[in-house]
CSV table of C-alpha atoms in Angstrom, one decimal:
chain,number,residue,atom,x,y,z
A,1,MET,CA,0.0,0.0,0.0
A,2,THR,CA,1.4,3.4,-1.0
A,3,LEU,CA,0.2,7.0,-1.0
A,4,GLN,CA,-0.8,6.6,-4.7
A,5,ASP,CA,-3.7,4.5,-3.3
A,6,PHE,CA,-5.2,7.5,-1.7
A,7,ASP,CA,-7.0,10.7,-2.7
A,8,ILE,CA,-6.2,13.4,-0.3
A,9,GLN,CA,-8.4,16.4,-0.8
A,10,VAL,CA,-10.1,19.4,0.7
A,11,ALA,CA,-13.4,18.0,2.1
A,12,SER,CA,-16.7,19.4,1.0
A,13,ALA,CA,-20.5,18.7,1.1
A,14,GLN,CA,-20.1,15.3,-0.6
A,15,HIS,CA,-18.2,14.0,2.4
A,16,VAL,CA,-20.5,14.9,5.3
A,17,ASP,CA,-21.8,11.3,5.5
A,18,PHE,CA,-18.3,10.3,6.8
A,19,ALA,CA,-18.7,12.7,9.8
A,20,GLN,CA,-20.2,10.1,12.3
A,21,LEU,CA,-17.5,7.4,11.3
A,22,ILE,CA,-14.6,10.0,11.8
A,23,CYS,CA,-15.9,11.1,15.2
A,24,ASP,CA,-16.3,7.5,16.4
A,25,GLU,CA,-12.8,6.6,15.3
A,26,MET,CA,-11.4,9.8,17.0
A,27,ALA,CA,-13.0,8.7,20.3
A,28,GLU,CA,-11.8,5.0,19.9
A,29,SER,CA,-8.2,6.2,19.1
A,30,ALA,CA,-8.1,8.5,22.1
A,31,LYS,CA,-9.4,5.7,24.3
A,32,ALA,CA,-6.7,3.3,23.0
A,33,ARG,CA,-4.0,5.8,23.7
A,34,GLY,CA,-5.2,6.6,27.1
A,35,THR,CA,-5.3,10.4,26.4
A,36,GLY,CA,-8.0,12.7,25.5
A,37,ILE,CA,-8.7,15.0,22.6
A,38,ALA,CA,-11.5,17.8,22.3
A,39,GLN,CA,-14.5,15.8,21.5
A,40,ARG,CA,-16.4,17.0,18.4
A,41,SER,CA,-19.9,16.1,17.2
A,42,PRO,CA,-20.6,14.8,13.8
A,43,GLU,CA,-22.4,18.1,13.1
A,44,TYR,CA,-19.3,20.1,14.0
A,45,VAL,CA,-17.1,17.9,11.8
A,46,ALA,CA,-19.6,18.1,8.9
A,47,ASN,CA,-19.7,21.8,9.2
A,48,LYS,CA,-15.9,22.1,8.9
A,49,MET,CA,-16.3,20.1,5.6
A,50,LEU,CA,-18.9,22.5,4.4
A,51,GLU,CA,-16.7,25.5,5.3
A,52,GLY,CA,-13.8,24.1,3.3
A,53,LYS,CA,-11.7,23.9,6.5
A,54,ALA,CA,-10.9,20.2,6.5
A,55,VAL,CA,-8.9,17.6,4.7
A,56,ILE,CA,-10.2,14.1,4.0
A,57,ALA,CA,-8.3,11.1,2.6
A,58,LEU,CA,-10.1,8.4,0.6
A,59,HIS,CA,-8.8,5.1,-0.5
A,60,LYS,CA,-9.2,4.4,-4.2
A,61,ASP,CA,-12.1,2.0,-3.5
A,62,GLY,CA,-13.9,4.9,-1.8
A,63,THR,CA,-13.3,4.0,1.7
A,64,TRP,CA,-12.7,6.7,4.3
A,65,ALA,CA,-9.0,6.7,5.3
A,66,GLY,CA,-8.1,9.8,7.2
A,67,PHE,CA,-9.1,13.3,8.3
A,68,CYS,CA,-8.1,16.6,9.9
A,69,TYR,CA,-9.6,20.0,10.3
A,70,ILE,CA,-8.8,23.7,10.9
A,71,GLU,CA,-9.9,25.7,14.0
A,72,THR,CA,-9.3,29.3,14.4
A,73,TRP,CA,-8.8,31.1,17.8
A,74,SER,CA,-8.2,34.6,19.2
A,75,HIS,CA,-9.9,36.3,16.2
A,76,GLY,CA,-7.9,34.4,13.7
A,77,ASP,CA,-4.6,35.2,15.2
A,78,PHE,CA,-4.1,31.4,16.0
A,79,VAL,CA,-4.9,28.4,13.9
A,80,ALA,CA,-4.9,24.8,15.0
A,81,ASN,CA,-4.9,21.7,12.8
A,82,SER,CA,-7.0,19.5,14.9
A,83,GLY,CA,-8.4,16.0,15.0
A,84,LEU,CA,-5.8,14.3,12.9
A,85,ILE,CA,-7.0,10.7,12.5
A,86,VAL,CA,-6.2,7.8,10.2
A,87,SER,CA,-8.3,4.6,9.9
A,88,PRO,CA,-6.6,1.6,11.6
A,89,ASN,CA,-6.9,-0.2,8.2
A,90,PHE,CA,-4.5,2.4,6.6
A,91,ARG,CA,-2.0,3.2,9.3
A,92,LYS,CA,1.8,3.0,8.9
A,93,SER,CA,1.5,4.0,5.2
A,94,GLY,CA,2.8,7.6,5.5
A,95,LEU,CA,-1.0,8.8,5.2
A,96,ALA,CA,-0.9,10.7,8.5
A,97,LYS,CA,2.1,12.8,7.4
A,98,ALA,CA,0.5,13.4,3.9
A,99,ILE,CA,-2.7,14.7,5.5
A,100,LYS,CA,-0.8,16.8,7.9
A,101,GLN,CA,1.2,18.4,5.1
A,102,LYS,CA,-2.2,19.0,3.2
A,103,ILE,CA,-4.0,20.7,6.0
A,104,PHE,CA,-0.9,22.7,6.8
A,105,GLN,CA,-0.8,24.0,3.3
A,106,LEU,CA,-4.5,24.8,3.5
A,107,SER,CA,-4.1,26.6,6.7
A,108,ARG,CA,-1.4,28.7,5.3
A,109,THR,CA,-3.4,29.5,2.2
A,110,LYS,CA,-6.5,30.6,4.2
A,111,TYR,CA,-4.7,32.2,7.2
A,112,PRO,CA,-1.2,33.2,5.9
A,113,ASP,CA,-0.5,35.6,8.8
A,114,SER,CA,-1.9,33.3,11.6
A,115,LYS,CA,0.3,31.3,14.0
A,116,ILE,CA,-0.4,27.6,13.6
A,117,PHE,CA,-0.2,25.6,16.9
A,118,GLY,CA,-0.8,22.1,18.2
A,119,LEU,CA,-0.9,20.2,21.4
A,120,THR,CA,0.1,16.4,21.1
A,121,THR,CA,1.3,13.4,23.1
A,122,GLY,CA,2.3,11.6,19.8
A,123,LEU,CA,6.0,11.4,18.9
A,124,ALA,CA,5.1,10.8,15.2
A,125,VAL,CA,3.0,14.0,15.1
A,126,MET,CA,5.8,15.9,16.8
A,127,LYS,CA,8.2,14.7,14.1
A,128,ILE,CA,5.9,15.7,11.4
A,129,ASN,CA,5.4,19.2,12.9
A,130,SER,CA,9.0,19.7,13.3
A,131,GLU,CA,9.5,18.9,9.7
A,132,LEU,CA,6.9,21.5,8.8
A,133,GLY,CA,8.7,24.2,10.7
A,134,TYR,CA,6.9,24.0,14.2
A,135,GLU,CA,8.9,24.7,17.2
A,136,PRO,CA,8.3,23.5,20.8
A,137,VAL,CA,6.9,26.3,22.9
A,138,THR,CA,5.5,27.0,26.4
A,139,TYR,CA,1.7,27.0,26.8
A,140,SER,CA,2.0,30.7,27.4
A,141,GLU,CA,2.8,31.2,23.8
A,142,LEU,CA,-0.5,29.6,22.5
A,143,THR,CA,-3.8,31.1,22.2
A,144,GLN,CA,-5.4,32.1,25.6
A,145,ASP,CA,-9.0,31.8,24.1
A,146,GLU,CA,-11.0,30.2,26.8
A,147,ASP,CA,-13.0,28.3,24.3
A,148,PHE,CA,-10.0,26.5,23.1
A,149,TRP,CA,-8.9,25.4,26.6
A,150,ALA,CA,-12.5,24.4,27.4
A,151,GLY,CA,-12.2,21.7,24.8
A,152,CYS,CA,-9.6,20.0,26.9
A,153,LYS,CA,-12.3,19.3,29.4
A,154,SER,CA,-13.0,15.9,27.8
A,155,CYS,CA,-9.3,14.9,28.2
A,156,VAL,CA,-8.5,12.5,30.9
A,157,ASN,CA,-5.6,14.8,31.9
A,158,PHE,CA,-7.8,17.9,32.3
A,159,ASP,CA,-7.2,17.8,36.1
A,160,ILE,CA,-3.4,18.0,35.6
A,161,LEU,CA,-3.8,20.9,33.3
A,162,THR,CA,-6.1,22.8,35.7
A,163,SER,CA,-3.8,21.9,38.7
A,164,LYS,CA,-0.8,23.4,36.9
A,165,GLU,CA,-2.8,26.6,36.1
A,166,ARG,CA,-2.7,25.8,32.4
A,167,LYS,CA,1.1,26.3,32.3
A,168,ASN,CA,1.8,22.7,31.1
A,169,CYS,CA,0.4,19.3,30.9
A,170,MET,CA,1.0,15.9,29.2
A,171,CYS,CA,0.9,17.4,25.8
A,172,THR,CA,3.8,19.1,24.1
A,173,ALA,CA,2.9,22.5,22.6
A,174,MET,CA,4.3,23.3,19.2
A,175,LEU,CA,4.0,26.5,17.2
A,176,PHE,CA,4.6,27.7,13.6
A,177,ASP,CA,5.0,31.4,13.6
A,178,PRO,CA,5.2,32.9,10.0
A,179,ALA,CA,6.5,36.1,11.1
A,180,GLU,CA,9.4,34.3,12.8
A,181,LYS,CA,10.0,32.2,9.7
A,182,ILE,CA,10.2,35.4,7.6
A,183,LYS,CA,12.7,36.9,10.0
A,184,GLU,CA,14.8,33.7,10.0
A,185,TYR,CA,14.7,33.7,6.1
A,186,GLU,CA,15.8,37.3,6.1
A,187,ASP,CA,18.6,36.7,8.6
A,188,LYS,CA,19.8,33.8,6.4
A,189,MET,CA,19.7,35.9,3.3
A,190,LYS,CA,21.7,38.7,5.1
A,191,LYS,CA,24.4,36.1,6.1
A,192,ILE,CA,24.6,34.8,2.5
A,193,THR,CA,24.8,38.4,1.2
A,194,HIS,CA,27.5,39.3,3.7
A,195,LYS,CA,29.5,36.1,2.8
A,196,ALA,CA,29.1,37.0,-0.9
A,197,THR,CA,30.3,40.6,-0.3
A,198,LEU,CA,33.3,39.4,1.8
A,199,LEU,CA,34.3,37.0,-0.9
A,200,GLU,CA,34.1,39.7,-3.4
A,201,ARG,CA,36.3,41.9,-1.4
A,202,ILE,CA,38.8,39.2,-0.9
A,203,GLU,CA,38.8,38.4,-4.6
A,204,ASN,CA,39.3,42.2,-5.5
A,205,ALA,CA,42.1,42.3,-3.0
A,206,ILE,CA,43.8,39.3,-4.5
A,207,LYS,CA,43.4,40.7,-8.1
A,208,LYS,CA,44.8,44.0,-6.8
A,209,ARG,CA,47.8,42.5,-5.4
A,210,MET,CA,48.4,40.3,-8.4
A,211,GLY,CA,48.1,43.5,-10.6
A,212,GLN,CA,50.7,45.2,-8.4
A,213,ALA,CA,53.0,42.3,-8.5
A,214,GLU,CA,53.0,42.0,-12.3
A,215,SER,CA,53.6,45.8,-12.7
């Protein structure tokens, strides 16, 4: 089984019938891991599809294979790629990474100036996030939107979160800051330009000395 066996696309109205199945699998997966995720209703997931704020993966035979959706917080200043789930039948095929890349691209297109963040306990997701440019951060750097944190109430670790005054928990917080990435790029280009200028000066100095020696 390869990624060529799947169609990964922006979800739409034609996919709403998968909403219940997706929610059931999210709940089962969280239960199996012993950790919690913000529980969403089939209506909520279906609405994300209708808004064009979700990515769905289908096997070539039409079977549902994976899903992820976008949430916005703090008036759009923050974006989360939430609910990443892959059907047990199609795991270990690289599908989770492909879906994460697709939803990340969709987030960057829809919200180019927003910070994209995530909370996860999964090492595989952390690795994918790192490859996309996310950095580990403290909880204080995430959205402080109360509605977001209210979503953690369905997690088995919610008592830990509240006892630590929302400063940390079992999840690792990761953040992609487009402004920071632009700054990193600009700094990199400055260094390259500086090196090029320095090399040019050295070359000119060598040519000058050679010219003086010949004369």
